[in-house]
Amino acid sequence: MQAQLPEPDADAQLASHTLQQLIAGEIAAAGGWISFERYMDLALYAPQVGYYSGGSSKLGKEGDFTTAPEISPLYGATLAHLAAEVIAASPAVDNVLLEFGAGTGKLARDILTELQSRQALPQKYFIVEISAQLRARQQEALAAFAPRVEWLDALPETFSGVVVGNEVLDAMPVRLAVKADDGWLERGVALDAAGRLQFEDRAVSGLPVAQIPDAEQLPPGYLTELAPVAIGFMHTLGRMLASGPGALAILPDYGFPAAEYYLHDRDQGTLMCHYRHHAHPDPFYWPGLQDITAHVDFTAMAVAAVEEGAEVLAYTSQGAFLLNAGIGELLLRTSPEDSLRYLPLANGMQKLISPAEMGELFKVLAIGKNVEWPARMLRHDRTHRL
């Protein structure tokens, strides 16, 4: 498998070796073993050498994977259209937007461009971004909107407006749990005799397997992910939404409700790595140079937000969400006779909504408080499956 992947250049290999030495030092300091959650945190976010902290391109043709905003400007335009509608219909919701993890800045630019064309620019567009490298790219991409855009290091305690978190939850570190004959073990990371990274299972106290429905009924050898970091984030987000006068959060990502996430047949979990548009399962391949993700347990995310006083407004497929929000009408603003402009937009929309592409794999969870949620957005709603 690894032989088929593109070889990184010398500088990238050096950065990865630096990260591997950092990880090995932490494993040694911890007594020979760290949780996979800690390993994933270092691999993605270690300063200067983690995947999201380094200088390489992450998104688009030159990166490792492509997100919905990179596929079509209609994605951001549709979110802008819905946000403006909700803000106009909800007296308690301020005309303020907040994006968590804004990537290249393209989604923010598409949202702001659409709102500008509607003469509905927000008072502020906040971006929470922990990657200095990505923040610099965003500042360049959003230079035309500079007075309205402000970067934050963390979510504010209270907020009124609309929050967008596109593919945020899947990038949060996860713990790995494996079922043994006499209970659950945690799969962590150790070093073999040659100093190479390897998995190692250990019995630990406090492993949060309560996230798994019918955990004791699953067979020995069953491997899955637990998401305490993402659940903690959703508690913080839920508190923020519930503590203000009115707010909405839209969270598109790939994943399942708990009853589908922990199917007996999904016995090796959902952990996946992305390197130069190749998907593979080895998280130890050139640490720091590849993305590591896991699918989202949307039930656990919704429960965490509700426990803080927020409400689930909708949960549905990305295809249904975008169609309900008006992406088809936005496409038709471009004449089909103008094939040079229309065909790329139509092809992009097809990728976003088709069940064979992103339309079914990706879901959208909408949570909020004191929000007038459009009735049409409940068509094909799946909240009952959470």
mmCIF file of C-alpha atoms in Angstrom:
data_model
loop_
_atom_site.group_PDB
_atom_site.id
_atom_site.type_symbol
_atom_site.label_atom_id
_atom_site.label_comp_id
_atom_site.label_asym_id
_atom_site.label_seq_id
_atom_site.Cartn_x
_atom_site.Cartn_y
_atom_site.Cartn_z
ATOM 1 C CA MET A 1 0.000 0.000 0.000
ATOM 2 C CA GLN A 2 2.689 2.497 1.007
ATOM 3 C CA ALA A 3 4.723 1.766 -2.127
ATOM 4 C CA GLN A 4 1.849 3.141 -4.214
ATOM 5 C CA LEU A 5 1.796 6.486 -2.397
ATOM 6 C CA PRO A 6 3.769 9.471 -3.714
ATOM 7 C CA GLU A 7 7.164 9.943 -2.053
ATOM 8 C CA PRO A 8 7.512 13.223 -0.119
ATOM 9 C CA ASP A 9 10.417 15.495 -0.937
ATOM 10 C CA ALA A 10 13.510 15.770 1.253
ATOM 11 C CA ASP A 11 12.313 18.809 3.224
ATOM 12 C CA ALA A 12 8.981 17.154 3.961
ATOM 13 C CA GLN A 13 10.716 13.963 5.062
ATOM 14 C CA LEU A 14 12.952 15.975 7.388
ATOM 15 C CA ALA A 15 9.904 17.663 8.956
ATOM 16 C CA SER A 16 8.256 14.271 9.439
ATOM 17 C CA HIS A 17 11.393 12.809 11.044
ATOM 18 C CA THR A 18 11.476 15.797 13.424
ATOM 19 C CA LEU A 19 7.876 15.111 14.416
ATOM 20 C CA GLN A 20 8.569 11.389 14.833
ATOM 21 C CA GLN A 21 11.430 12.200 17.219
ATOM 22 C CA LEU A 22 9.093 14.488 19.190
ATOM 23 C CA ILE A 23 6.479 11.714 19.403
ATOM 24 C CA ALA A 24 9.089 9.103 20.370
ATOM 25 C CA GLY A 25 10.330 11.395 23.143
ATOM 26 C CA GLU A 26 6.822 11.816 24.483
ATOM 27 C CA ILE A 27 6.217 8.059 24.389
ATOM 28 C CA ALA A 28 9.436 7.471 26.343
ATOM 29 C CA ALA A 29 8.556 10.174 28.889
ATOM 30 C CA ALA A 30 5.121 8.599 29.383
ATOM 31 C CA GLY A 31 6.550 5.179 30.175
ATOM 32 C CA GLY A 32 6.438 3.639 26.703
ATOM 33 C CA TRP A 33 2.849 4.276 25.633
ATOM 34 C CA ILE A 34 0.555 7.188 24.725
ATOM 35 C CA SER A 35 -3.088 7.179 23.723
ATOM 36 C CA PHE A 36 -3.899 7.357 20.039
ATOM 37 C CA GLU A 37 -5.732 10.592 20.827
ATOM 38 C CA ARG A 38 -2.445 12.146 21.942
ATOM 39 C CA TYR A 39 -0.613 10.740 18.939
ATOM 40 C CA MET A 40 -3.239 12.155 16.554
ATOM 41 C CA ASP A 41 -3.097 15.516 18.326
ATOM 42 C CA LEU A 42 0.682 15.685 17.836
ATOM 43 C CA ALA A 43 0.529 14.404 14.249
ATOM 44 C CA LEU A 44 -1.996 17.066 13.287
ATOM 45 C CA TYR A 45 -1.260 20.024 15.538
ATOM 46 C CA ALA A 46 2.301 19.932 16.945
ATOM 47 C CA PRO A 47 3.771 23.432 16.408
ATOM 48 C CA GLN A 48 5.660 23.851 13.095
ATOM 49 C CA VAL A 49 5.658 20.120 12.256
ATOM 50 C CA GLY A 50 2.066 18.910 12.747
ATOM 51 C CA TYR A 51 -0.076 18.440 9.655
ATOM 52 C CA TYR A 52 -2.192 21.557 10.218
ATOM 53 C CA SER A 53 0.738 23.536 11.639
ATOM 54 C CA GLY A 54 3.209 22.951 8.813
ATOM 55 C CA GLY A 55 3.566 24.844 5.582
ATOM 56 C CA SER A 56 2.315 22.384 2.963
ATOM 57 C CA SER A 57 -0.950 22.769 1.059
ATOM 58 C CA LYS A 58 -3.786 20.807 2.634
ATOM 59 C CA LEU A 59 -6.775 21.396 0.395
ATOM 60 C CA GLY A 60 -7.594 21.373 -3.299
ATOM 61 C CA LYS A 61 -5.648 20.025 -6.254
ATOM 62 C CA GLU A 62 -2.241 20.694 -4.687
ATOM 63 C CA GLY A 63 -3.183 19.286 -1.294
ATOM 64 C CA ASP A 64 -4.344 15.967 0.125
ATOM 65 C CA PHE A 65 -8.120 16.176 -0.099
ATOM 66 C CA THR A 66 -10.890 18.380 -1.455
ATOM 67 C CA THR A 67 -13.695 19.840 0.648
ATOM 68 C CA ALA A 68 -17.118 21.049 -0.470
ATOM 69 C CA PRO A 69 -16.136 24.763 -0.657
ATOM 70 C CA GLU A 70 -13.272 23.862 -2.999
ATOM 71 C CA ILE A 71 -15.666 22.025 -5.319
ATOM 72 C CA SER A 72 -18.110 24.851 -6.027
ATOM 73 C CA PRO A 73 -18.799 28.464 -5.012
ATOM 74 C CA LEU A 74 -22.463 27.425 -4.874
ATOM 75 C CA TYR A 75 -21.754 25.705 -1.555
ATOM 76 C CA GLY A 76 -20.794 28.924 0.207
ATOM 77 C CA ALA A 77 -23.479 30.874 -1.644
ATOM 78 C CA THR A 78 -26.124 28.435 -0.406
ATOM 79 C CA LEU A 79 -24.953 28.682 3.212
ATOM 80 C CA ALA A 80 -24.939 32.484 2.867
ATOM 81 C CA HIS A 81 -28.470 32.439 1.442
ATOM 82 C CA LEU A 82 -29.734 30.345 4.372
ATOM 83 C CA ALA A 83 -27.844 32.355 7.000
ATOM 84 C CA ALA A 84 -29.237 35.643 5.705
ATOM 85 C CA GLU A 85 -32.755 34.202 5.691
ATOM 86 C CA VAL A 86 -32.489 32.921 9.270
ATOM 87 C CA ILE A 87 -30.990 36.194 10.522
ATOM 88 C CA ALA A 88 -33.744 38.232 8.833
ATOM 89 C CA ALA A 89 -36.491 36.003 10.289
ATOM 90 C CA SER A 90 -35.038 35.702 13.823
ATOM 91 C CA PRO A 91 -35.180 38.936 15.858
ATOM 92 C CA ALA A 92 -32.896 37.454 18.534
ATOM 93 C CA VAL A 93 -30.104 36.565 16.080
ATOM 94 C CA ASP A 94 -27.490 39.221 15.263
ATOM 95 C CA ASN A 95 -26.168 39.753 11.737
ATOM 96 C CA VAL A 96 -22.825 38.198 12.679
ATOM 97 C CA LEU A 97 -21.124 35.075 11.318
ATOM 98 C CA LEU A 98 -18.477 32.872 12.880
ATOM 99 C CA GLU A 99 -16.561 30.150 11.073
ATOM 100 C CA PHE A 100 -14.573 27.541 12.959
ATOM 101 C CA GLY A 101 -11.572 26.172 11.062
ATOM 102 C CA ALA A 102 -11.790 28.156 7.817
ATOM 103 C CA GLY A 103 -9.236 26.182 5.761
ATOM 104 C CA THR A 104 -8.000 28.199 2.790
ATOM 105 C CA GLY A 105 -10.592 30.911 3.402
ATOM 106 C CA LYS A 106 -12.539 30.002 0.271
ATOM 107 C CA LEU A 107 -15.780 29.250 2.104
ATOM 108 C CA ALA A 108 -15.595 32.564 3.950
ATOM 109 C CA ARG A 109 -14.880 34.388 0.697
ATOM 110 C CA ASP A 110 -17.794 32.700 -1.090
ATOM 111 C CA ILE A 111 -20.171 33.453 1.798
ATOM 112 C CA LEU A 112 -19.090 37.088 2.014
ATOM 113 C CA THR A 113 -19.198 37.529 -1.776
ATOM 114 C CA GLU A 114 -22.775 36.211 -1.865
ATOM 115 C CA LEU A 115 -23.866 38.380 1.058
ATOM 116 C CA GLN A 116 -22.249 41.417 -0.559
ATOM 117 C CA SER A 117 -24.244 40.805 -3.742
ATOM 118 C CA ARG A 118 -27.399 40.718 -1.618
ATOM 119 C CA GLN A 119 -26.358 43.901 0.219
ATOM 120 C CA ALA A 120 -26.484 41.841 3.413
ATOM 121 C CA LEU A 121 -22.863 41.806 4.591
ATOM 122 C CA PRO A 122 -22.582 40.865 8.276
ATOM 123 C CA GLN A 123 -21.445 43.318 10.893
ATOM 124 C CA LYS A 124 -18.574 40.930 11.623
ATOM 125 C CA TYR A 125 -17.235 37.658 10.226
ATOM 126 C CA PHE A 126 -15.260 35.941 12.966
ATOM 127 C CA ILE A 127 -12.873 33.076 12.189
ATOM 128 C CA VAL A 128 -11.574 30.728 14.883
ATOM 129 C CA GLU A 129 -8.335 29.311 13.475
ATOM 130 C CA ILE A 130 -5.562 27.620 15.444
ATOM 131 C CA SER A 131 -3.207 27.113 12.475
ATOM 132 C CA ALA A 132 -0.962 30.134 11.892
ATOM 133 C CA GLN A 133 -0.203 28.924 8.368
ATOM 134 C CA LEU A 134 -3.882 28.629 7.452
ATOM 135 C CA ARG A 135 -4.689 31.935 9.146
ATOM 136 C CA ALA A 136 -2.136 33.649 6.885
ATOM 137 C CA ARG A 137 -3.740 32.089 3.797
ATOM 138 C CA GLN A 138 -7.161 33.200 4.994
ATOM 139 C CA GLN A 139 -5.999 36.764 5.534
ATOM 140 C CA GLU A 140 -4.712 36.863 1.975
ATOM 141 C CA ALA A 141 -7.890 35.324 0.537
ATOM 142 C CA LEU A 142 -10.151 37.708 2.466
ATOM 143 C CA ALA A 143 -8.203 40.935 1.975
ATOM 144 C CA ALA A 144 -11.151 42.519 0.144
ATOM 145 C CA PHE A 145 -13.311 42.057 3.247
ATOM 146 C CA ALA A 146 -10.587 42.913 5.771
ATOM 147 C CA PRO A 147 -12.530 45.449 7.896
ATOM 148 C CA ARG A 148 -15.290 42.930 8.626
ATOM 149 C CA VAL A 149 -13.158 39.846 9.289
ATOM 150 C CA GLU A 150 -11.630 39.183 12.684
ATOM 151 C CA TRP A 151 -9.634 36.149 13.826
ATOM 152 C CA LEU A 152 -10.111 34.552 17.237
ATOM 153 C CA ASP A 153 -8.072 31.913 19.066
ATOM 154 C CA ALA A 154 -11.098 30.193 20.639
ATOM 155 C CA LEU A 155 -14.882 30.234 20.669
ATOM 156 C CA PRO A 156 -16.320 33.196 22.600
ATOM 157 C CA GLU A 157 -18.308 32.421 25.744
ATOM 158 C CA THR A 158 -21.468 34.000 24.341
ATOM 159 C CA PHE A 159 -22.498 34.629 20.753
ATOM 160 C CA SER A 160 -25.453 35.768 18.688
ATOM 161 C CA GLY A 161 -25.416 35.013 14.967
ATOM 162 C CA VAL A 162 -24.693 32.056 12.687
ATOM 163 C CA VAL A 163 -21.803 29.613 13.163
ATOM 164 C CA VAL A 164 -20.410 27.456 10.340
ATOM 165 C CA GLY A 165 -18.094 24.531 11.038
ATOM 166 C CA ASN A 166 -17.394 22.729 7.769
ATOM 167 C CA GLU A 167 -15.585 19.415 8.364
ATOM 168 C CA VAL A 168 -14.398 20.497 11.794
ATOM 169 C CA LEU A 169 -15.455 17.568 13.959
ATOM 170 C CA ASP A 170 -13.746 14.857 11.882
ATOM 171 C CA ALA A 171 -10.339 16.525 12.397
ATOM 172 C CA MET A 172 -10.525 16.332 16.190
ATOM 173 C CA PRO A 173 -8.339 13.635 17.810
ATOM 174 C CA VAL A 174 -10.052 10.382 18.775
ATOM 175 C CA ARG A 175 -9.340 7.555 21.178
ATOM 176 C CA LEU A 176 -9.339 3.972 19.910
ATOM 177 C CA ALA A 177 -11.170 1.252 21.815
ATOM 178 C CA VAL A 178 -10.912 -2.470 21.086
ATOM 179 C CA LYS A 179 -13.103 -5.172 22.607
ATOM 180 C CA ALA A 180 -11.246 -7.952 24.407
ATOM 181 C CA ASP A 181 -12.658 -11.177 25.810
ATOM 182 C CA ASP A 182 -13.042 -9.650 29.266
ATOM 183 C CA GLY A 183 -13.793 -5.983 28.476
ATOM 184 C CA TRP A 184 -12.539 -2.977 26.547
ATOM 185 C CA LEU A 185 -8.898 -2.011 25.973
ATOM 186 C CA GLU A 186 -7.499 1.243 24.669
ATOM 187 C CA ARG A 187 -5.394 1.018 21.524
ATOM 188 C CA GLY A 188 -2.521 3.427 21.889
ATOM 189 C CA VAL A 189 0.899 4.021 20.359
ATOM 190 C CA ALA A 190 4.258 2.588 21.413
ATOM 191 C CA LEU A 191 7.657 1.934 19.809
ATOM 192 C CA ASP A 192 8.907 -1.417 18.560
ATOM 193 C CA ALA A 193 12.457 -2.703 19.132
ATOM 194 C CA ALA A 194 13.707 -0.682 16.158
ATOM 195 C CA GLY A 195 12.069 2.536 17.397
ATOM 196 C CA ARG A 196 9.238 2.465 14.874
ATOM 197 C CA LEU A 197 5.720 3.556 15.791
ATOM 198 C CA GLN A 198 3.287 0.728 16.415
ATOM 199 C CA PHE A 199 -0.121 0.089 17.978
ATOM 200 C CA GLU A 200 -0.317 -1.399 21.451
ATOM 201 C CA ASP A 201 -3.450 -2.247 23.449
ATOM 202 C CA ARG A 202 -3.647 -1.563 27.172
ATOM 203 C CA ALA A 203 -6.239 -1.776 29.913
ATOM 204 C CA VAL A 204 -6.962 1.777 31.113
ATOM 205 C CA SER A 205 -9.447 3.198 33.563
ATOM 206 C CA GLY A 206 -12.084 5.670 32.466
ATOM 207 C CA LEU A 207 -12.359 4.643 28.821
ATOM 208 C CA PRO A 208 -15.650 6.358 27.797
ATOM 209 C CA VAL A 209 -17.325 3.375 26.112
ATOM 210 C CA ALA A 210 -20.721 4.712 27.244
ATOM 211 C CA GLN A 211 -20.676 6.535 23.886
ATOM 212 C CA ILE A 212 -21.199 3.114 22.249
ATOM 213 C CA PRO A 213 -24.775 1.752 22.239
ATOM 214 C CA ASP A 214 -24.916 -1.873 23.412
ATOM 215 C CA ALA A 215 -21.147 -1.836 23.936
ATOM 216 C CA GLU A 216 -21.125 -5.123 25.805
ATOM 217 C CA GLN A 217 -22.915 -6.915 22.962
ATOM 218 C CA LEU A 218 -20.149 -6.256 20.444
ATOM 219 C CA PRO A 219 -17.799 -9.168 19.639
ATOM 220 C CA PRO A 220 -14.140 -9.509 20.753
ATOM 221 C CA GLY A 221 -11.793 -7.813 18.299
ATOM 222 C CA TYR A 222 -14.270 -5.004 17.558
ATOM 223 C CA LEU A 223 -12.327 -1.753 17.026
ATOM 224 C CA THR A 224 -13.878 1.697 17.020
ATOM 225 C CA GLU A 225 -13.293 5.360 17.856
ATOM 226 C CA LEU A 226 -14.373 7.436 20.834
ATOM 227 C CA ALA A 227 -14.551 11.211 20.531
ATOM 228 C CA PRO A 228 -14.129 12.971 23.903
ATOM 229 C CA VAL A 229 -12.431 15.989 22.263
ATOM 230 C CA ALA A 230 -15.273 16.531 19.781
ATOM 231 C CA ILE A 231 -17.848 15.937 22.517
ATOM 232 C CA GLY A 232 -16.094 18.527 24.670
ATOM 233 C CA PHE A 233 -16.145 20.957 21.750
ATOM 234 C CA MET A 234 -19.885 20.390 21.310
ATOM 235 C CA HIS A 235 -20.475 21.088 25.010
ATOM 236 C CA THR A 236 -18.615 24.384 24.595
ATOM 237 C CA LEU A 237 -20.503 25.198 21.393
ATOM 238 C CA GLY A 238 -23.848 24.267 22.959
ATOM 239 C CA ARG A 239 -23.175 26.524 25.954
ATOM 240 C CA MET A 240 -22.170 29.380 23.665
ATOM 241 C CA LEU A 241 -25.324 29.054 21.566
ATOM 242 C CA ALA A 242 -27.627 28.718 24.559
ATOM 243 C CA SER A 243 -26.132 31.568 26.600
ATOM 244 C CA GLY A 244 -26.749 34.315 24.043
ATOM 245 C CA PRO A 245 -30.024 35.837 22.837
ATOM 246 C CA GLY A 246 -30.176 33.636 19.743
ATOM 247 C CA ALA A 247 -27.763 31.663 17.562
ATOM 248 C CA LEU A 248 -27.490 28.907 14.962
ATOM 249 C CA ALA A 249 -24.670 26.478 14.163
ATOM 250 C CA ILE A 250 -24.428 24.516 10.887
ATOM 251 C CA LEU A 251 -22.062 21.541 11.024
ATOM 252 C CA PRO A 252 -21.525 19.602 7.768
ATOM 253 C CA ASP A 253 -19.324 16.521 8.080
ATOM 254 C CA TYR A 254 -19.139 12.856 7.223
ATOM 255 C CA GLY A 255 -20.468 10.398 9.742
ATOM 256 C CA PHE A 256 -23.439 8.496 11.090
ATOM 257 C CA PRO A 257 -25.876 8.424 13.986
ATOM 258 C CA ALA A 258 -24.703 6.111 16.771
ATOM 259 C CA ALA A 259 -26.919 3.198 15.726
ATOM 260 C CA GLU A 260 -25.173 3.154 12.318
ATOM 261 C CA TYR A 261 -21.710 4.143 13.527
ATOM 262 C CA TYR A 262 -21.362 1.128 15.805
ATOM 263 C CA LEU A 263 -22.791 -1.535 13.527
ATOM 264 C CA HIS A 264 -21.443 -5.051 14.091
ATOM 265 C CA ASP A 265 -20.131 -5.040 10.510
ATOM 266 C CA ARG A 266 -18.150 -1.828 11.035
ATOM 267 C CA ASP A 267 -15.747 -3.755 13.241
ATOM 268 C CA GLN A 268 -12.534 -1.944 12.263
ATOM 269 C CA GLY A 269 -13.791 1.585 12.860
ATOM 270 C CA THR A 270 -13.687 4.526 10.471
ATOM 271 C CA LEU A 271 -10.155 5.905 10.910
ATOM 272 C CA MET A 272 -8.750 7.060 7.576
ATOM 273 C CA CYS A 273 -5.713 8.983 6.323
ATOM 274 C CA HIS A 274 -5.444 11.268 3.286
ATOM 275 C CA TYR A 275 -2.199 11.926 1.448
ATOM 276 C CA ARG A 276 -2.014 13.559 -2.004
ATOM 277 C CA HIS A 277 -5.606 12.501 -2.770
ATOM 278 C CA HIS A 278 -4.909 8.907 -1.738
ATOM 279 C CA ALA A 279 -7.017 7.471 1.096
ATOM 280 C CA HIS A 280 -5.399 4.738 3.192
ATOM 281 C CA PRO A 281 -5.624 3.358 6.764
ATOM 282 C CA ASP A 282 -2.042 3.753 8.078
ATOM 283 C CA PRO A 283 -1.735 6.659 10.559
ATOM 284 C CA PHE A 284 2.024 6.045 10.933
ATOM 285 C CA TYR A 285 2.829 6.819 7.280
ATOM 286 C CA TRP A 286 4.977 9.978 7.290
ATOM 287 C CA PRO A 287 3.454 11.598 10.419
ATOM 288 C CA GLY A 288 2.776 15.284 9.931
ATOM 289 C CA LEU A 289 2.500 14.983 6.146
ATOM 290 C CA GLN A 290 -0.954 13.418 5.955
ATOM 291 C CA ASP A 291 -4.404 14.105 7.344
ATOM 292 C CA ILE A 292 -5.880 11.676 9.893
ATOM 293 C CA THR A 293 -9.639 11.646 10.355
ATOM 294 C CA ALA A 294 -12.502 9.625 11.769
ATOM 295 C CA HIS A 295 -16.200 9.731 10.950
ATOM 296 C CA VAL A 296 -18.450 11.698 13.278
ATOM 297 C CA ASP A 297 -20.871 10.114 15.755
ATOM 298 C CA PHE A 298 -23.627 12.678 15.230
ATOM 299 C CA THR A 299 -25.709 11.280 18.081
ATOM 300 C CA ALA A 300 -22.943 11.998 20.586
ATOM 301 C CA MET A 301 -22.465 15.486 19.101
ATOM 302 C CA ALA A 302 -26.181 16.325 19.322
ATOM 303 C CA VAL A 303 -26.519 14.974 22.867
ATOM 304 C CA ALA A 304 -23.581 17.084 24.079
ATOM 305 C CA ALA A 305 -25.083 20.285 22.639
ATOM 306 C CA VAL A 306 -28.560 19.537 23.989
ATOM 307 C CA GLU A 307 -27.136 18.890 27.465
ATOM 308 C CA GLU A 308 -25.937 22.521 27.437
ATOM 309 C CA GLY A 309 -29.339 23.948 26.493
ATOM 310 C CA ALA A 310 -29.089 24.091 22.696
ATOM 311 C CA GLU A 311 -31.715 22.484 20.464
ATOM 312 C CA VAL A 312 -31.360 20.193 17.450
ATOM 313 C CA LEU A 313 -32.990 22.030 14.541
ATOM 314 C CA ALA A 314 -32.221 19.499 11.806
ATOM 315 C CA TYR A 315 -30.109 16.508 10.890
ATOM 316 C CA THR A 316 -30.106 15.348 7.289
ATOM 317 C CA SER A 317 -27.937 14.414 4.336
ATOM 318 C CA GLN A 318 -25.837 17.122 2.701
ATOM 319 C CA GLY A 319 -27.736 16.606 -0.554
ATOM 320 C CA ALA A 320 -31.129 17.195 1.047
ATOM 321 C CA PHE A 321 -29.805 20.112 3.096
ATOM 322 C CA LEU A 322 -28.394 21.961 0.089
ATOM 323 C CA LEU A 323 -31.461 21.327 -2.073
ATOM 324 C CA ASN A 324 -33.767 22.518 0.718
ATOM 325 C CA ALA A 325 -31.579 25.592 1.205
ATOM 326 C CA GLY A 326 -31.926 26.551 -2.467
ATOM 327 C CA ILE A 327 -28.753 25.481 -4.258
ATOM 328 C CA GLY A 328 -30.772 24.599 -7.378
ATOM 329 C CA GLU A 329 -32.252 28.087 -7.582
ATOM 330 C CA LEU A 330 -28.824 29.628 -7.105
ATOM 331 C CA LEU A 331 -27.474 27.541 -9.988
ATOM 332 C CA LEU A 332 -30.217 28.840 -12.276
ATOM 333 C CA ARG A 333 -29.027 32.411 -11.827
ATOM 334 C CA THR A 334 -26.509 31.359 -14.472
ATOM 335 C CA SER A 335 -28.120 30.685 -17.844
ATOM 336 C CA PRO A 336 -27.707 27.103 -19.138
ATOM 337 C CA GLU A 337 -27.004 28.711 -22.514
ATOM 338 C CA ASP A 338 -23.819 30.187 -21.024
ATOM 339 C CA SER A 339 -22.172 26.763 -21.054
ATOM 340 C CA LEU A 340 -18.674 27.963 -20.083
ATOM 341 C CA ARG A 341 -20.012 29.222 -16.747
ATOM 342 C CA TYR A 342 -23.046 26.975 -16.267
ATOM 343 C CA LEU A 343 -21.509 23.531 -16.828
ATOM 344 C CA PRO A 344 -18.768 23.807 -14.161
ATOM 345 C CA LEU A 345 -21.353 25.053 -11.676
ATOM 346 C CA ALA A 346 -23.780 22.248 -12.564
ATOM 347 C CA ASN A 347 -21.049 19.619 -12.322
ATOM 348 C CA GLY A 348 -19.934 20.984 -8.959
ATOM 349 C CA MET A 349 -23.486 20.968 -7.638
ATOM 350 C CA GLN A 350 -23.890 17.371 -8.781
ATOM 351 C CA LYS A 351 -20.838 16.332 -6.744
ATOM 352 C CA LEU A 352 -22.212 18.105 -3.683
ATOM 353 C CA ILE A 353 -25.729 16.639 -3.791
ATOM 354 C CA SER A 354 -25.447 13.267 -5.562
ATOM 355 C CA PRO A 355 -25.842 10.218 -3.279
ATOM 356 C CA ALA A 356 -23.012 8.627 -5.268
ATOM 357 C CA GLU A 357 -20.683 11.547 -4.460
ATOM 358 C CA MET A 358 -20.859 13.731 -1.297
ATOM 359 C CA GLY A 359 -24.633 14.047 -1.017
ATOM 360 C CA GLU A 360 -25.227 11.000 1.179
ATOM 361 C CA LEU A 361 -21.874 10.347 2.848
ATOM 362 C CA PHE A 362 -21.889 13.864 4.277
ATOM 363 C CA LYS A 363 -24.545 14.923 6.770
ATOM 364 C CA VAL A 364 -25.482 18.288 8.234
ATOM 365 C CA LEU A 365 -26.328 18.851 11.899
ATOM 366 C CA ALA A 366 -27.990 22.181 12.701
ATOM 367 C CA ILE A 367 -28.305 23.237 16.320
ATOM 368 C CA GLY A 368 -29.365 26.524 17.847
ATOM 369 C CA LYS A 369 -31.446 28.536 20.263
ATOM 370 C CA ASN A 370 -34.197 31.118 19.625
ATOM 371 C CA VAL A 371 -33.944 30.621 15.859
ATOM 372 C CA GLU A 372 -36.696 30.763 13.234
ATOM 373 C CA TRP A 373 -35.783 27.680 11.215
ATOM 374 C CA PRO A 374 -37.412 27.554 7.737
ATOM 375 C CA ALA A 375 -40.057 24.821 7.495
ATOM 376 C CA ARG A 376 -38.719 23.614 4.133
ATOM 377 C CA MET A 377 -35.415 22.736 5.819
ATOM 378 C CA LEU A 378 -37.219 19.888 7.592
ATOM 379 C CA ARG A 379 -37.959 18.014 4.382
ATOM 380 C CA HIS A 380 -36.183 14.628 4.567
ATOM 381 C CA ASP A 381 -35.128 15.391 8.149
ATOM 382 C CA ARG A 382 -33.450 12.496 10.005
ATOM 383 C CA THR A 383 -33.357 13.841 13.544
ATOM 384 C CA HIS A 384 -35.376 10.816 14.649
ATOM 385 C CA ARG A 385 -32.381 8.607 13.748
ATOM 386 C CA LEU A 386 -29.996 10.313 16.153
#
